PDB file of C-alpha atoms in Angstrom:
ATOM      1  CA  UNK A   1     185.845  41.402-125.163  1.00  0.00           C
ATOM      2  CA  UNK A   2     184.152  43.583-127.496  1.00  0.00           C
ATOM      3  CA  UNK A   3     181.139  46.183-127.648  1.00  0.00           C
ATOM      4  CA  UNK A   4     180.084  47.170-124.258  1.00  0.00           C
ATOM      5  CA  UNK A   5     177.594  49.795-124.847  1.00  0.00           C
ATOM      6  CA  UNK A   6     176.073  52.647-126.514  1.00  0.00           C
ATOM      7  CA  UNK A   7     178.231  56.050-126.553  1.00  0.00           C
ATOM      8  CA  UNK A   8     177.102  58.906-129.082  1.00  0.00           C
ATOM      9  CA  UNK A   9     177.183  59.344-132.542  1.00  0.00           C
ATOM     10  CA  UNK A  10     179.317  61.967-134.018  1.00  0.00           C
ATOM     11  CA  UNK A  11     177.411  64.327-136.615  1.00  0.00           C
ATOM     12  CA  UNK A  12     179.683  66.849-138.830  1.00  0.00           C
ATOM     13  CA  UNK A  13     177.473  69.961-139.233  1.00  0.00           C
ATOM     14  CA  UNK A  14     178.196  73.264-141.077  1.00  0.00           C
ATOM     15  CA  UNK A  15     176.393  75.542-138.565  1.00  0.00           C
ATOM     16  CA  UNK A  16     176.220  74.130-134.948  1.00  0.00           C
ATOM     17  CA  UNK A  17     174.134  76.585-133.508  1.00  0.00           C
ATOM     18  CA  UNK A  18     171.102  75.759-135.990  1.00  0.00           C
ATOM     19  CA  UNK A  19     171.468  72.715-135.573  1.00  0.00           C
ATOM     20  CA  UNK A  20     171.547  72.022-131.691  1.00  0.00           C
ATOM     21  CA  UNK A  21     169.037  74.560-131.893  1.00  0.00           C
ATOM     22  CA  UNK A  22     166.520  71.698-133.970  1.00  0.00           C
ATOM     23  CA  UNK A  23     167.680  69.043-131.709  1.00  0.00           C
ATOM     24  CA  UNK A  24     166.939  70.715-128.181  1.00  0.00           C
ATOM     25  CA  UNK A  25     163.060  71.426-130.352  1.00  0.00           C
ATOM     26  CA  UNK A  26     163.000  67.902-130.134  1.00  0.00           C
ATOM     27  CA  UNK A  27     164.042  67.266-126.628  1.00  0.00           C
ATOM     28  CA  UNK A  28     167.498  66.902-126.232  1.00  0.00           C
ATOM     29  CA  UNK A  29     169.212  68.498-123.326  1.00  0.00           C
ATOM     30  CA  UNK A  30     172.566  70.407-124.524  1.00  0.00           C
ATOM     31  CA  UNK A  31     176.360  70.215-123.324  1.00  0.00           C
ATOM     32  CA  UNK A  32     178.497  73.222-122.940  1.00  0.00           C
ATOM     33  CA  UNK A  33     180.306  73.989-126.276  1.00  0.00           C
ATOM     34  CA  UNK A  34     183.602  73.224-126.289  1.00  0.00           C
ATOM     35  CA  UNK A  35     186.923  73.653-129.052  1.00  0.00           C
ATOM     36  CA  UNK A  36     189.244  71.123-129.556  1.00  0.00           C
ATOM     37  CA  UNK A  37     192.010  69.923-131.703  1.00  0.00           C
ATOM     38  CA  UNK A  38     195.847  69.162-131.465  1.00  0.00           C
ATOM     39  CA  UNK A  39     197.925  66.473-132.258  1.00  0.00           C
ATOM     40  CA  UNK A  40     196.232  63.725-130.457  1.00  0.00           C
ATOM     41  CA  UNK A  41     192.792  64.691-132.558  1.00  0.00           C
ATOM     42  CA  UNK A  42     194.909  64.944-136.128  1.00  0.00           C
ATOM     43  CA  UNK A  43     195.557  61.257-135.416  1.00  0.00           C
ATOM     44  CA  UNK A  44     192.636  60.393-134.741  1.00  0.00           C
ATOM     45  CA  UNK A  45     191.101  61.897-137.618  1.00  0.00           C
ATOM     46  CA  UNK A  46     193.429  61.439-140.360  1.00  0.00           C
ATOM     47  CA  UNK A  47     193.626  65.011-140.534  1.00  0.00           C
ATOM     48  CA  UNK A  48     196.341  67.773-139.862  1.00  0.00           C
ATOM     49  CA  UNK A  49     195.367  71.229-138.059  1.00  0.00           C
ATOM     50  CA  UNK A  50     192.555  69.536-136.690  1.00  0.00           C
ATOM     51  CA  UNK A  51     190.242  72.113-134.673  1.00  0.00           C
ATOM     52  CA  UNK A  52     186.429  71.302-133.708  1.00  0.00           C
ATOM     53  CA  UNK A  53     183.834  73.330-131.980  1.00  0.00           C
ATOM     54  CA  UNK A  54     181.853  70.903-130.877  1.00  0.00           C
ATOM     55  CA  UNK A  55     178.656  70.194-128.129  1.00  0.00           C
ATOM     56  CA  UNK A  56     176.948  66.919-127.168  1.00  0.00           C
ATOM     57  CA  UNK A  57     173.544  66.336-127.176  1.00  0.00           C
ATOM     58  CA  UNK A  58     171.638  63.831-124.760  1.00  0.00           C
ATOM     59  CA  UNK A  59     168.336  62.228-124.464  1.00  0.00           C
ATOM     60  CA  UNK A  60     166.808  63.266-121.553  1.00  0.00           C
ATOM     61  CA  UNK A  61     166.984  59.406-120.178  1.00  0.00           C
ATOM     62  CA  UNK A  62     171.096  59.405-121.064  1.00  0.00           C
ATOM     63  CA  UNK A  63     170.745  56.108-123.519  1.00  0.00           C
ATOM     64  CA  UNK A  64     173.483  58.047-125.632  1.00  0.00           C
ATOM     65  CA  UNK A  65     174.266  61.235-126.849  1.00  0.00           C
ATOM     66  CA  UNK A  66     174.831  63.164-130.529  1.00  0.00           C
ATOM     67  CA  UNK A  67     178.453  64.531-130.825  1.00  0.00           C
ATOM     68  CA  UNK A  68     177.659  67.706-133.257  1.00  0.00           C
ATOM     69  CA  UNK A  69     180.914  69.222-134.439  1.00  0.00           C
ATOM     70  CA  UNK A  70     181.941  71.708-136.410  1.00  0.00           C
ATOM     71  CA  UNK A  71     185.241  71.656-138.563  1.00  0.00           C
ATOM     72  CA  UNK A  72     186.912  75.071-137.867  1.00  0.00           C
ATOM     73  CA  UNK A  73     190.778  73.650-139.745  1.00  0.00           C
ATOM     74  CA  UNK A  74     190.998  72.241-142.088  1.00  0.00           C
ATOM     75  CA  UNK A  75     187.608  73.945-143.856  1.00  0.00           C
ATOM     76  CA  UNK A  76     185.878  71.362-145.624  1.00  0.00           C
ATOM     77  CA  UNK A  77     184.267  73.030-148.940  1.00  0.00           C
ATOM     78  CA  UNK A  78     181.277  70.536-149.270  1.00  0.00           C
ATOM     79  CA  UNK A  79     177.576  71.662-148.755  1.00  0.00           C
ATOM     80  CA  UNK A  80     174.915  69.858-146.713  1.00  0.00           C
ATOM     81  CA  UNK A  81     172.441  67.773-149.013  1.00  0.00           C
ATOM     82  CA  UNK A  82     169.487  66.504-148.366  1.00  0.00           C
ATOM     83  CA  UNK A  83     170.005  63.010-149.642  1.00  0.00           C
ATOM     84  CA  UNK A  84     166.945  60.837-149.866  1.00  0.00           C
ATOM     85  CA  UNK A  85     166.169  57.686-147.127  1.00  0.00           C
ATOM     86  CA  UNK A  86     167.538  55.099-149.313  1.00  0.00           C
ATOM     87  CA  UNK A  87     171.006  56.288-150.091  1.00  0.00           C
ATOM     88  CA  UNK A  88     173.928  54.232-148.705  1.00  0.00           C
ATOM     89  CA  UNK A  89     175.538  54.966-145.414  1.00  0.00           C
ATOM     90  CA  UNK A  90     174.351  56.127-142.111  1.00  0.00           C
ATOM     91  CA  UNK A  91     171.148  58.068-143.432  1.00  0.00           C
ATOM     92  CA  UNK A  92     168.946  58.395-140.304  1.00  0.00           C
ATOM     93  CA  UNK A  93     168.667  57.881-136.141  1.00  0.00           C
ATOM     94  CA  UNK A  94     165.714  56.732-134.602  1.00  0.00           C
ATOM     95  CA  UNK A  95     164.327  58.151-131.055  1.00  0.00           C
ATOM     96  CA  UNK A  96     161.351  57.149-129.373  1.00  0.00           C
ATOM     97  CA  UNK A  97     159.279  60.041-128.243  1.00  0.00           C
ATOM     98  CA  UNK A  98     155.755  60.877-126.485  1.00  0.00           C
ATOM     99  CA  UNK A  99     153.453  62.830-128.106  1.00  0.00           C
ATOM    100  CA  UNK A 100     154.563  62.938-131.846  1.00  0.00           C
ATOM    101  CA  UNK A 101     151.341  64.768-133.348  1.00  0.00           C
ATOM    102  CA  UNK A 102     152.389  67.706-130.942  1.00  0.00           C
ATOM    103  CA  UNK A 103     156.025  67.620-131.095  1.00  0.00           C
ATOM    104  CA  UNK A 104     155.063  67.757-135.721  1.00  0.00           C
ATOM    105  CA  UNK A 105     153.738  70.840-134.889  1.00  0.00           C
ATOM    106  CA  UNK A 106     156.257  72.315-132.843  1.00  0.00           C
ATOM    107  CA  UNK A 107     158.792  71.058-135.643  1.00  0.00           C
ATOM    108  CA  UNK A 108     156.712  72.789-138.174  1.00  0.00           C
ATOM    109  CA  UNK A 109     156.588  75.981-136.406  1.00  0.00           C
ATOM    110  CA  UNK A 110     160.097  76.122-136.447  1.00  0.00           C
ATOM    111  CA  UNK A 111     160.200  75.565-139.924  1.00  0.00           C
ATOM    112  CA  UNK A 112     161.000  72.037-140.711  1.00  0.00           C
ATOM    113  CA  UNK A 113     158.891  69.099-142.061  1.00  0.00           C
ATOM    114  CA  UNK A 114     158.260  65.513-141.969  1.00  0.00           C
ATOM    115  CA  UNK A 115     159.870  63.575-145.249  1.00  0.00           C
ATOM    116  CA  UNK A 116     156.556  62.412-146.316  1.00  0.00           C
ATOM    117  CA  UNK A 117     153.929  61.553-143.544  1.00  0.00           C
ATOM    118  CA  UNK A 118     153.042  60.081-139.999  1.00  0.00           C
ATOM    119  CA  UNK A 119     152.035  56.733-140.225  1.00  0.00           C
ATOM    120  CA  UNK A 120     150.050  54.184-138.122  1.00  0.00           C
ATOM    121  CA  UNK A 121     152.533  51.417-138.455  1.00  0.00           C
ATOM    122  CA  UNK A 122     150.316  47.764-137.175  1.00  0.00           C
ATOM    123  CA  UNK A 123     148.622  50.290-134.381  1.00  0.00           C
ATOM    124  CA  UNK A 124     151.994  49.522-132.333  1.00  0.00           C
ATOM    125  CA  UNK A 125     153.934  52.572-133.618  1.00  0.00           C
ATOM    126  CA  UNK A 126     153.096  55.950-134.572  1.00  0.00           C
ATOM    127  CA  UNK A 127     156.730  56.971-136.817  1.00  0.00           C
ATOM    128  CA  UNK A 128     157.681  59.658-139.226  1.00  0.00           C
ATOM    129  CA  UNK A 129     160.842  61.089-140.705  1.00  0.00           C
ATOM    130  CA  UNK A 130     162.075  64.298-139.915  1.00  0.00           C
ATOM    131  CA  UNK A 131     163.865  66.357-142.286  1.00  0.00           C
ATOM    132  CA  UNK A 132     166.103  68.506-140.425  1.00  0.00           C
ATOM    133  CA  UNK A 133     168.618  71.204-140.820  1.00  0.00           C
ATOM    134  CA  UNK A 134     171.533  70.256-143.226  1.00  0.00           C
ATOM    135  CA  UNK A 135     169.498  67.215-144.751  1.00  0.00           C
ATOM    136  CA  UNK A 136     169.385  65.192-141.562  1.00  0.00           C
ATOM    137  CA  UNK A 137     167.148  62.545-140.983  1.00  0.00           C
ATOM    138  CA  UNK A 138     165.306  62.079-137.468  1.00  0.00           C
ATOM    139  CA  UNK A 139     162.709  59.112-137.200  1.00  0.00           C
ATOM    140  CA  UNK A 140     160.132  59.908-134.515  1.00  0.00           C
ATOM    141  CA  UNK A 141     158.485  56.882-133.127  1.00  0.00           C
ATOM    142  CA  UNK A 142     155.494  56.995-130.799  1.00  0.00           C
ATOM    143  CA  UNK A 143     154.958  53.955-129.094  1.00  0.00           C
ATOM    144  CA  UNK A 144     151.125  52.684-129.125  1.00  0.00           C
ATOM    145  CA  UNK A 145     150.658  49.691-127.087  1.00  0.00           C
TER     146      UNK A 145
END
């Protein structure tokens, strides 16, 4: 017994509205909104008052899903960073997408930018970096042949 499959990734955002906001721009379909907390989520946490405001956000083929939540108790003081690619930890997701010249632009118009540039990786992959709200890190891969 042990890993059976993908489930989501949980993301701890500041302001959840922006930032479902960027990921539906990219393509994700969004969950309701929901609140949680309680006991049962203190313990899982490690915390005590736990209460999240939180909403899932899938891929539009259901391979897994971003858990975006929002830390209502207890308030946690730190800002969002925008830490560069190489710092330790979880720094970036990867999605494979069609059309990655037009979906730049549509990321551009709503104010956001690649981390450096698209680039032709071996004429197999289109791929960029993202930069996101709150410093997060989306890598957009086009697939070529």
């Amino acid at each position: 017994m042990g890993v059976r499959s993908f489930e989501h990734v949980g993301v701890i955002v500041q302001d959840l509205e922006k930032v479902a906001a960027f990921f539906e721009l990219l393509g994700f379909h969004r969950g309701d909104t929901a609140t949680v907390g309680g006991e049962w989520a203190d313990r899982v946490n490690g915390l005590t008052g736990t209460r999240v405001e939180m909403v899932f956000m899938t891929t539009p083929d259901g391979s897994g899903a971003l858990e975006l939540s929002r830390f209502i108790e207890p308030v946690n003081q730190d800002a969002p960073t925008s830490l560069p690619s190489d710092t330790l930890g979880l720094r970036h997701i990867a999605y494979r997408v069609d059309g990655v010249e037009e979906l730049i632009e549509r990321v551009r118009a709503a104010g956001y930018d690649l981390v450096r540039e698209l680039v032709n990786y071996e004429d197999i992959w289109l791929v960029c970096y993202v930069r996101g709200p709150e410093g997060l890190i989306v890598e957009l891969g086009e697939r070529l042949s």
